[in-house]
mmCIF file of C-alpha atoms in Angstrom:
data_model
loop_
_atom_site.group_PDB
_atom_site.id
_atom_site.type_symbol
_atom_site.label_atom_id
_atom_site.label_comp_id
_atom_site.label_asym_id
_atom_site.label_seq_id
_atom_site.Cartn_x
_atom_site.Cartn_y
_atom_site.Cartn_z
ATOM 1 C CA MET A 161 -0.034 0.064 -0.141
ATOM 2 C CA THR A 162 1.334 3.412 -0.645
ATOM 3 C CA TRP A 163 1.174 6.342 1.412
ATOM 4 C CA SER A 164 1.773 9.906 1.023
ATOM 5 C CA LEU A 165 5.239 11.035 2.142
ATOM 6 C CA ASN A 166 3.242 13.572 5.160
ATOM 7 C CA GLU A 167 1.549 10.605 6.585
ATOM 8 C CA ILE A 168 4.434 8.673 6.541
ATOM 9 C CA GLU A 169 6.415 11.389 8.402
ATOM 10 C CA THR A 170 3.433 11.822 10.866
ATOM 11 C CA LEU A 171 2.732 8.498 11.686
ATOM 12 C CA SER A 172 6.616 7.767 12.222
ATOM 13 C CA ARG A 173 7.017 11.054 14.390
ATOM 14 C CA LYS A 174 4.393 9.375 16.764
ATOM 15 C CA ALA A 175 5.854 6.140 16.419
ATOM 16 C CA ALA A 176 9.002 7.043 17.627
ATOM 17 C CA ARG A 177 7.711 9.356 20.682
ATOM 18 C CA GLY A 178 5.653 6.351 21.637
ATOM 19 C CA ALA A 179 8.503 4.501 22.041
ATOM 20 C CA GLY A 180 10.250 6.885 24.175
ATOM 21 C CA LEU A 181 12.362 9.037 22.221
ATOM 22 C CA SER A 182 12.505 12.369 23.007
ATOM 23 C CA TRP A 183 10.343 15.039 21.109
ATOM 24 C CA GLY A 184 13.566 16.034 18.953
ATOM 25 C CA LEU A 185 14.362 12.775 18.429
ATOM 26 C CA ALA A 186 11.114 11.665 17.525
ATOM 27 C CA GLU A 187 10.839 14.789 15.028
ATOM 28 C CA GLU A 188 13.943 13.590 13.284
ATOM 29 C CA ALA A 189 12.653 9.957 12.907
ATOM 30 C CA GLY A 190 9.878 11.076 11.091
ATOM 31 C CA LYS A 191 12.010 13.097 8.694
ATOM 32 C CA THR A 192 14.595 9.962 8.262
ATOM 33 C CA THR A 193 11.813 7.909 7.530
ATOM 34 C CA ARG A 194 10.233 10.721 5.127
ATOM 35 C CA TRP A 195 13.318 10.885 3.222
ATOM 36 C CA LEU A 196 13.716 7.106 2.993
ATOM 37 C CA SER A 197 10.560 6.330 1.716
ATOM 38 C CA ALA A 198 10.724 9.482 -0.904
ATOM 39 C CA ALA A 199 14.073 7.524 -1.793
ATOM 40 C CA GLY A 200 12.303 4.206 -2.912
ATOM 41 C CA LEU A 201 13.797 2.571 0.657
ATOM 42 C CA PRO A 202 11.418 0.896 2.996
ATOM 43 C CA GLY A 203 11.997 3.494 5.875
ATOM 44 C CA PRO A 204 8.653 2.554 8.054
ATOM 45 C CA GLN A 205 9.900 -1.264 7.881
ATOM 46 C CA VAL A 206 13.326 -0.283 9.313
ATOM 47 C CA LEU A 207 11.977 1.870 11.895
ATOM 48 C CA ALA A 208 9.316 -0.491 13.118
ATOM 49 C CA GLU A 209 12.131 -2.941 13.333
ATOM 50 C CA LEU A 210 14.359 -0.470 15.222
ATOM 51 C CA LEU A 211 11.433 0.406 17.560
ATOM 52 C CA ILE A 212 10.429 -2.892 18.635
ATOM 53 C CA ARG A 213 14.489 -3.739 19.658
ATOM 54 C CA ASN A 214 14.922 -0.483 21.641
ATOM 55 C CA ASP A 215 11.822 -1.017 23.589
ATOM 56 C CA GLY A 216 12.174 -0.120 26.876
ATOM 57 C CA ALA A 217 15.924 0.341 26.504
ATOM 58 C CA ASP A 218 17.664 3.148 28.072
ATOM 59 C CA TYR A 219 19.060 6.460 25.741
ATOM 60 C CA ASP A 220 22.601 5.958 28.030
ATOM 61 C CA THR A 221 22.806 2.480 26.701
ATOM 62 C CA LEU A 222 21.962 3.214 23.244
ATOM 63 C CA CYS A 223 23.850 6.607 22.337
ATOM 64 C CA PRO A 224 27.705 6.703 21.063
ATOM 65 C CA LEU A 225 30.588 6.859 22.862
ATOM 66 C CA GLU A 226 33.933 7.432 21.353
ATOM 67 C CA HIS A 227 36.191 5.408 23.203
ATOM 68 C CA SER A 228 39.138 5.938 20.884
ATOM 69 C CA GLU A 229 39.936 8.145 18.124
ATOM 70 C CA GLY A 230 36.982 8.167 15.514
ATOM 71 C CA HIS A 231 35.633 4.689 16.638
ATOM 72 C CA TRP A 232 32.063 4.814 18.352
ATOM 73 C CA THR A 233 30.346 2.373 20.463
ATOM 74 C CA ALA A 234 27.400 2.049 22.522
ATOM 75 C CA LYS A 235 27.429 1.194 26.227
ATOM 76 C CA GLY A 236 24.618 -1.109 25.621
ATOM 77 C CA GLY A 237 26.756 -2.814 23.024
ATOM 78 C CA THR A 238 24.408 -1.795 19.528
ATOM 79 C CA LEU A 239 24.510 2.228 18.867
ATOM 80 C CA CYS A 240 20.799 3.271 17.585
ATOM 81 C CA PRO A 241 21.067 5.108 14.280
ATOM 82 C CA LEU A 242 18.700 7.902 15.338
ATOM 83 C CA ILE A 243 20.792 9.001 17.930
ATOM 84 C CA SER A 244 24.079 8.741 16.314
ATOM 85 C CA GLY A 245 22.814 10.148 13.122
ATOM 86 C CA ALA A 246 22.143 13.191 15.244
ATOM 87 C CA ALA A 247 25.483 12.899 16.542
ATOM 88 C CA LEU A 248 26.755 12.591 12.819
ATOM 89 C CA CYS A 249 25.356 16.113 11.583
ATOM 90 C CA ASP A 250 26.983 17.314 14.694
ATOM 91 C CA SER A 251 30.290 15.673 13.354
ATOM 92 C CA ALA A 252 29.914 17.134 9.840
ATOM 93 C CA ALA A 253 32.678 19.780 9.819
ATOM 94 C CA ARG A 254 34.951 16.983 11.431
ATOM 95 C CA LEU A 255 34.059 14.494 8.531
ATOM 96 C CA ALA A 256 34.738 17.370 5.926
ATOM 97 C CA SER A 257 37.995 17.894 7.332
ATOM 98 C CA GLY A 258 38.840 14.643 6.223
ATOM 99 C CA ASP A 259 38.744 12.502 9.568
ATOM 100 C CA ASP A 260 37.068 9.156 9.407
ATOM 101 C CA LEU A 261 34.846 8.069 11.585
ATOM 102 C CA HIS A 262 33.739 4.411 12.404
ATOM 103 C CA LEU A 263 30.743 3.096 14.029
ATOM 104 C CA GLY A 264 30.444 -0.303 16.433
ATOM 105 C CA ARG A 265 28.234 -2.890 15.886
ATOM 106 C CA THR A 266 24.845 -0.679 15.203
ATOM 107 C CA ALA A 267 21.219 -1.431 14.454
ATOM 108 C CA CYS A 268 19.481 -0.534 11.237
ATOM 109 C CA PRO A 269 22.280 1.214 9.393
ATOM 110 C CA VAL A 270 20.420 2.293 6.665
ATOM 111 C CA LEU A 271 18.492 4.821 8.595
ATOM 112 C CA LEU A 272 21.765 6.699 8.794
ATOM 113 C CA LEU A 273 21.251 7.802 5.337
ATOM 114 C CA PRO A 274 19.012 11.070 5.833
ATOM 115 C CA TYR A 275 21.639 12.331 8.385
ATOM 116 C CA LEU A 276 24.883 11.912 6.234
ATOM 117 C CA ALA A 277 22.760 13.503 3.300
ATOM 118 C CA ALA A 278 22.291 16.531 5.565
ATOM 119 C CA ALA A 279 25.771 16.488 6.765
ATOM 120 C CA VAL A 280 26.641 16.540 2.991
ATOM 121 C CA GLY A 281 24.378 19.540 2.762
ATOM 122 C CA MET A 282 26.011 21.447 5.284
ATOM 123 C CA THR A 283 29.462 20.998 4.301
ATOM 124 C CA GLY A 284 29.319 20.203 0.450
ATOM 125 C CA THR A 285 31.941 17.488 0.977
ATOM 126 C CA ARG A 286 31.104 14.058 -0.499
ATOM 127 C CA LEU A 287 30.808 11.428 2.124
ATOM 128 C CA THR A 288 31.029 7.714 1.619
ATOM 129 C CA VAL A 289 29.320 4.964 3.892
ATOM 130 C CA THR A 290 29.842 1.499 3.637
ATOM 131 C CA TRP A 291 28.739 -1.906 6.044
ATOM 132 C CA ARG A 292 28.901 -5.521 4.852
ATOM 133 C CA ASP A 293 28.776 -5.542 1.228
ATOM 134 C CA VAL A 294 26.988 -1.909 1.003
ATOM 135 C CA SER A 295 28.706 0.905 -0.110
ATOM 136 C CA ILE A 296 26.882 4.526 -0.468
ATOM 137 C CA THR A 297 28.161 7.690 -1.654
ATOM 138 C CA LEU A 298 25.794 10.872 -0.872
ATOM 139 C CA ASP A 299 26.789 14.221 -2.626
ATOM 140 C CA ALA A 300 23.991 16.198 -3.780
ATOM 141 C CA GLU A 301 22.311 13.015 -4.501
ATOM 142 C CA THR A 302 22.460 9.342 -3.264
ATOM 143 C CA HIS A 303 24.412 6.753 -4.927
ATOM 144 C CA ILE A 304 24.061 3.197 -4.003
ATOM 145 C CA GLY A 305 26.713 0.660 -4.988
ATOM 146 C CA PRO A 306 26.106 -3.384 -6.490
ATOM 147 C CA HIS A 307 24.672 -4.531 -2.945
ATOM 148 C CA ASP A 308 22.901 -7.208 -1.622
ATOM 149 C CA PRO A 309 19.183 -6.023 -0.610
ATOM 150 C CA ASP A 310 19.049 -7.948 2.578
ATOM 151 C CA ALA A 311 22.469 -6.242 3.673
ATOM 152 C CA LEU A 312 21.255 -2.841 2.632
ATOM 153 C CA ASN A 313 18.398 -3.503 4.895
ATOM 154 C CA ALA A 314 20.311 -5.044 7.622
ATOM 155 C CA ALA A 315 18.762 -5.149 11.186
ATOM 156 C CA VAL A 316 22.027 -5.245 12.961
ATOM 157 C CA VAL A 317 25.670 -4.941 11.719
ATOM 158 C CA ASP A 318 28.846 -5.073 13.210
ATOM 159 C CA ALA A 319 30.341 -2.281 11.620
ATOM 160 C CA VAL A 320 29.840 1.019 9.669
ATOM 161 C CA HIS A 321 32.529 3.071 8.452
ATOM 162 C CA ILE A 322 32.378 7.133 7.182
ATOM 163 C CA THR A 323 34.956 8.494 5.166
ATOM 164 C CA ARG A 324 35.168 11.584 2.737
ATOM 165 C CA ALA A 325 34.429 10.305 -0.986
ATOM 166 C CA GLU A 326 37.148 9.814 -3.134
ATOM 167 C CA THR A 327 36.378 11.521 -6.816
ATOM 168 C CA GLY A 328 35.580 9.320 -9.751
ATOM 169 C CA GLU A 329 32.406 7.860 -11.178
ATOM 170 C CA LEU A 330 29.429 6.999 -9.481
ATOM 171 C CA THR A 331 26.431 4.682 -9.911
ATOM 172 C CA ALA A 332 22.887 6.119 -10.945
ATOM 173 C CA PRO A 333 21.461 8.121 -8.073
ATOM 174 C CA LEU A 334 18.134 7.290 -6.374
ATOM 175 C CA THR A 335 15.193 8.686 -8.040
ATOM 176 C CA PRO A 336 12.995 10.487 -5.008
ATOM 177 C CA GLY A 337 9.290 10.093 -5.481
ATOM 178 C CA ASN A 338 6.294 11.835 -3.528
ATOM 179 C CA ARG A 339 4.639 8.226 -2.049
ATOM 180 C CA GLY A 340 6.156 5.546 -0.294
ATOM 181 C CA GLU A 341 5.215 2.027 0.544
ATOM 182 C CA MET A 342 4.099 0.861 3.994
ATOM 183 C CA PRO A 343 3.009 -2.665 4.091
ATOM 184 C CA ALA A 344 -0.335 -3.331 6.251
ATOM 185 C CA GLU A 345 1.669 -5.049 8.914
ATOM 186 C CA THR A 346 4.349 -2.040 9.575
ATOM 187 C CA ALA A 347 1.756 0.477 9.687
ATOM 188 C CA ARG A 348 0.265 -1.852 12.209
ATOM 189 C CA GLN A 349 3.245 -1.983 14.270
ATOM 190 C CA LEU A 350 3.713 1.721 14.058
ATOM 191 C CA THR A 351 0.079 2.802 15.071
ATOM 192 C CA ALA A 352 0.563 0.596 18.135
ATOM 193 C CA PHE A 353 3.716 2.494 19.231
ATOM 194 C CA ALA A 354 2.007 5.843 18.606
ATOM 195 C CA ARG A 355 -1.055 5.235 20.416
ATOM 196 C CA ARG A 356 1.356 5.346 23.197
ATOM 197 C CA THR A 357 1.168 9.098 22.919
ATOM 198 C CA TYR A 358 -2.671 9.337 23.275
ATOM 199 C CA ALA A 359 -3.901 10.585 26.810
ATOM 200 C CA PRO A 360 -6.325 7.866 27.996
ATOM 201 C CA ALA A 361 -9.789 9.093 28.545
ATOM 202 C CA THR A 362 -11.086 10.311 31.854
ATOM 203 C CA SER A 363 -14.415 11.263 33.570
ATOM 204 C CA GLU A 364 -13.583 14.689 33.650
ATOM 205 C CA SER A 365 -12.027 14.440 30.014
ATOM 206 C CA ARG A 366 -15.723 13.239 28.813
ATOM 207 C CA LEU A 367 -17.877 15.732 31.272
ATOM 208 C CA SER A 368 -15.773 18.664 29.369
ATOM 209 C CA GLY A 369 -16.018 17.257 25.921
ATOM 210 C CA ALA A 370 -12.038 17.042 25.350
ATOM 211 C CA GLY A 371 -11.244 16.121 22.160
ATOM 212 C CA ALA A 372 -12.641 15.800 18.870
ATOM 213 C CA GLY A 373 -15.576 13.719 19.544
ATOM 214 C CA LEU A 374 -17.563 12.220 16.723
ATOM 215 C CA THR A 375 -17.015 15.396 14.319
ATOM 216 C CA ASP A 376 -14.116 17.368 13.619
ATOM 217 C CA ASN A 377 -14.438 20.900 11.817
ATOM 218 C CA ASP A 378 -11.104 22.161 12.023
#
């Protein structure tokens, strides 16, 4: 089933918030999922997988810690790409200067791509990110080299490497679209997380008529 990008972003944002992310990270999760969907990648499916994986985990166990120059790991053993992605944006100038970054075990690495695209936009420096047999170069567009789809959409990888890209020929860029695919099961999973953000009804709210009720003219 295809969804509009606005619908995908809204549901993803609410789901991320329902899964316990801060409003700021939830906003970024919505934008990230929208970006991937527009690029023809399975953003909602990967986000749902990540939220299920991290459900109940403490932020401190998921965020990146630099234990040696350019090497990031997570206290809990697996980095969250949404949290690490925000840190990568903060490291845009560092990447542009030629410093390499190496992420240890990382969940759903494809979710890093929109953040790296933002870093490229901030600095104008082409970047390459690799994991397993996947190599992706980002400049004004996104170029994914020959790869195994299972590796591209991997649930977890042992390492992710980010470097300033060499000059040279690139594969054809991804073509942006204005709608994205979301299977019914993925929509159900994200909606279940989103429902956690809804305030439960109380006798006082019912008496006061809080909420839209059966009609909504706004």
